[in-house]
Amino acid sequence: MTPDHEQHMDRLVDGLRDAGVKHVVATMVDSGSITRVKCFDLDDLATFARSGSGFSTCWARVMSNDHFTTTKALQGPVGDMRMLPDTGRAVQLAATPKWAWTPLDLYDQEGEPFAFCPRGFLKRMIATAQERGYAVCMAFELEWLLASILGDGTVEPVHRGPGYSSNAWALTHDFSADLLETLAAQGVRVSQLHPEYSDGQMEVSLGVADPLTAADWHVLFRHTVRTISEQHGYRSSFSPVTVPGLGNGSHLHFSLYDLEGESLFTGGDRVLELAADGESFLAGVLAELSAIVALACPTVPSYERLRPLHWAGAYRVWGHENREAALRFITGMVGGRRDTANMEFKAADCAGHPYLLPGAIIAAGLDGIARGMTLPEPCSVDPGSLTAEERAAAGYEQLPASLGEAAEALAGSDVLRAAMGDLLHDSSVAVRRAEAEEDEGRPLEDLVREQLWRF
Ligand code: GLU
Ligand code: MG
């Protein structure tokens, strides 16, 4: 630890202690998108920040049901990673004030970044973008089920719609006010909240941030929702499919800037006023979409959500304000487009990996720029309303319809393999193949019940 770092640690620990913090809950998100925690006393934060806490490398090849699969490089009980808190991100948890939260980064025992680390992958992609002259902004919007659990175990949604209604708000405002105040106290910006279409469904659009902050907020947001839900006698589920109806999406909005802060998604001379690099970035994402879906929709029930006619973005197309397109381009109101023009990646659910998804989008986008790729014409119809022949003629493919298909698309993506590195790419493919093998063909109700409180 450098003297500067030591001073930062002392100030951080003193500040948290003065605010009443006694313990730390530190999180990492594994291959199967489960948020794993390690907890320790605040007094030990500096020690953990220096030498980390041990975690078996088997967590790099764990499925969301806690079963382990294997990869070429990772198998058996031998091997350890060190998990180091990124203390610059530490924050007191306002609703459980004896606790602070911090994300973890994975290192090896020589102090080098461990090649599996999903958060490290995102950091690398942000740095690569910056080296090439670009800055990316991102914002997640998450839908989830808010429910009571009745004495007999029945899951009772807190509202029954109508979607976006004042009636549903009336049943959820106390919870929502607590949630918004807690997030604000933790520095998590929220742009909007409302009750959604499905029974008990809520939605929050998080504020725009740099991609690492956006990803950390995804984790901290879900952690906070779980806490506030429990304090109100509810439970919250971020599973892709919860109750019959629409699924829980976790759409990711992104925009691209040059290092002077000029938007490359507006003010240019390409289609819909995109700048040339903005167009190429989006074309790169479109080209890798089927592979990225494996990271954005990592469970078997994810593909029950990712269906046509659900506004979930089941087609590998882009369109202007087209809610059936996997990539929905939003120009925003005239006058403010420098700040508002963005692409919404809709083909993602709440089990989608908060670090791998943004990292993969940046990787694919940068590849599009490197190759000078261009976009096809924007799709301005619902591809699901066309015949199969019309879709084929227009080049509108459906995204993978199952986890197994998506896993093979990821396996075949040289762009993502090169960006992620073999260890992370192999483990992401292996976990998805293994989940597909265990879960495909099983009754959906069983999977929904088993996975309800998993994400
Ligand atoms: N629930 C839909 C999904 O799974 C999204 C609906 C909406 O656009 O708000 O993605
Ligand atoms: Mg929504």
Short mmCIF file of C-alpha atoms and ligand atoms in Angstrom, two decimals, residues 141 143 164 194 196-197 201 203 246-251 305 310-313 323 344 346 348, ligand 1:
data_model
loop_
_atom_site.label_atom_id
_atom_site.label_comp_id
_atom_site.label_asym_id
_atom_site.label_seq_id
_atom_site.Cartn_x
_atom_site.Cartn_y
_atom_site.Cartn_z
CA GLU A 141 -33.35 0.03 -16.16
CA GLU A 143 -37.93 -4.54 -13.74
CA TYR A 164 -48.21 2.56 -14.80
CA HIS A 194 -43.09 3.28 -11.69
CA GLU A 196 -45.04 -1.81 -14.53
CA TYR A 197 -47.39 -3.96 -16.62
CA GLN A 201 -43.90 -5.61 -11.34
CA GLU A 203 -39.37 -0.63 -12.63
CA LEU A 246 -44.33 -10.27 -19.03
CA GLY A 247 -40.78 -11.03 -17.97
CA ASN A 248 -38.36 -8.83 -16.04
CA GLY A 249 -36.11 -6.98 -18.44
CA SER A 250 -32.92 -5.16 -17.50
CA HIS A 251 -32.45 -3.04 -20.58
CA ARG A 305 -38.96 -13.85 -21.66
CA HIS A 310 -43.09 -9.07 -25.48
CA TRP A 311 -41.11 -5.86 -26.12
CA ALA A 312 -38.13 -7.88 -24.97
CA GLY A 313 -36.13 -7.39 -28.19
CA ARG A 323 -39.71 -1.70 -29.10
CA GLU A 344 -31.27 0.72 -25.70
CA LYS A 346 -33.41 -4.59 -24.85
CA ALA A 348 -31.23 -8.41 -21.48
N1 GLU B 1 -41.01 -6.42 -19.65
C1 GLU B 1 -40.38 -6.20 -20.91
C2 GLU B 1 -39.05 -6.95 -20.96
O1 GLU B 1 -38.92 -7.96 -20.47
C3 GLU B 1 -40.14 -4.75 -21.20
C4 GLU B 1 -41.35 -3.91 -21.26
C5 GLU B 1 -40.96 -2.46 -21.43
O2 GLU B 1 -40.47 -2.08 -22.47
O3 GLU B 1 -41.07 -1.72 -20.45
O4 GLU B 1 -38.10 -6.58 -21.47
#
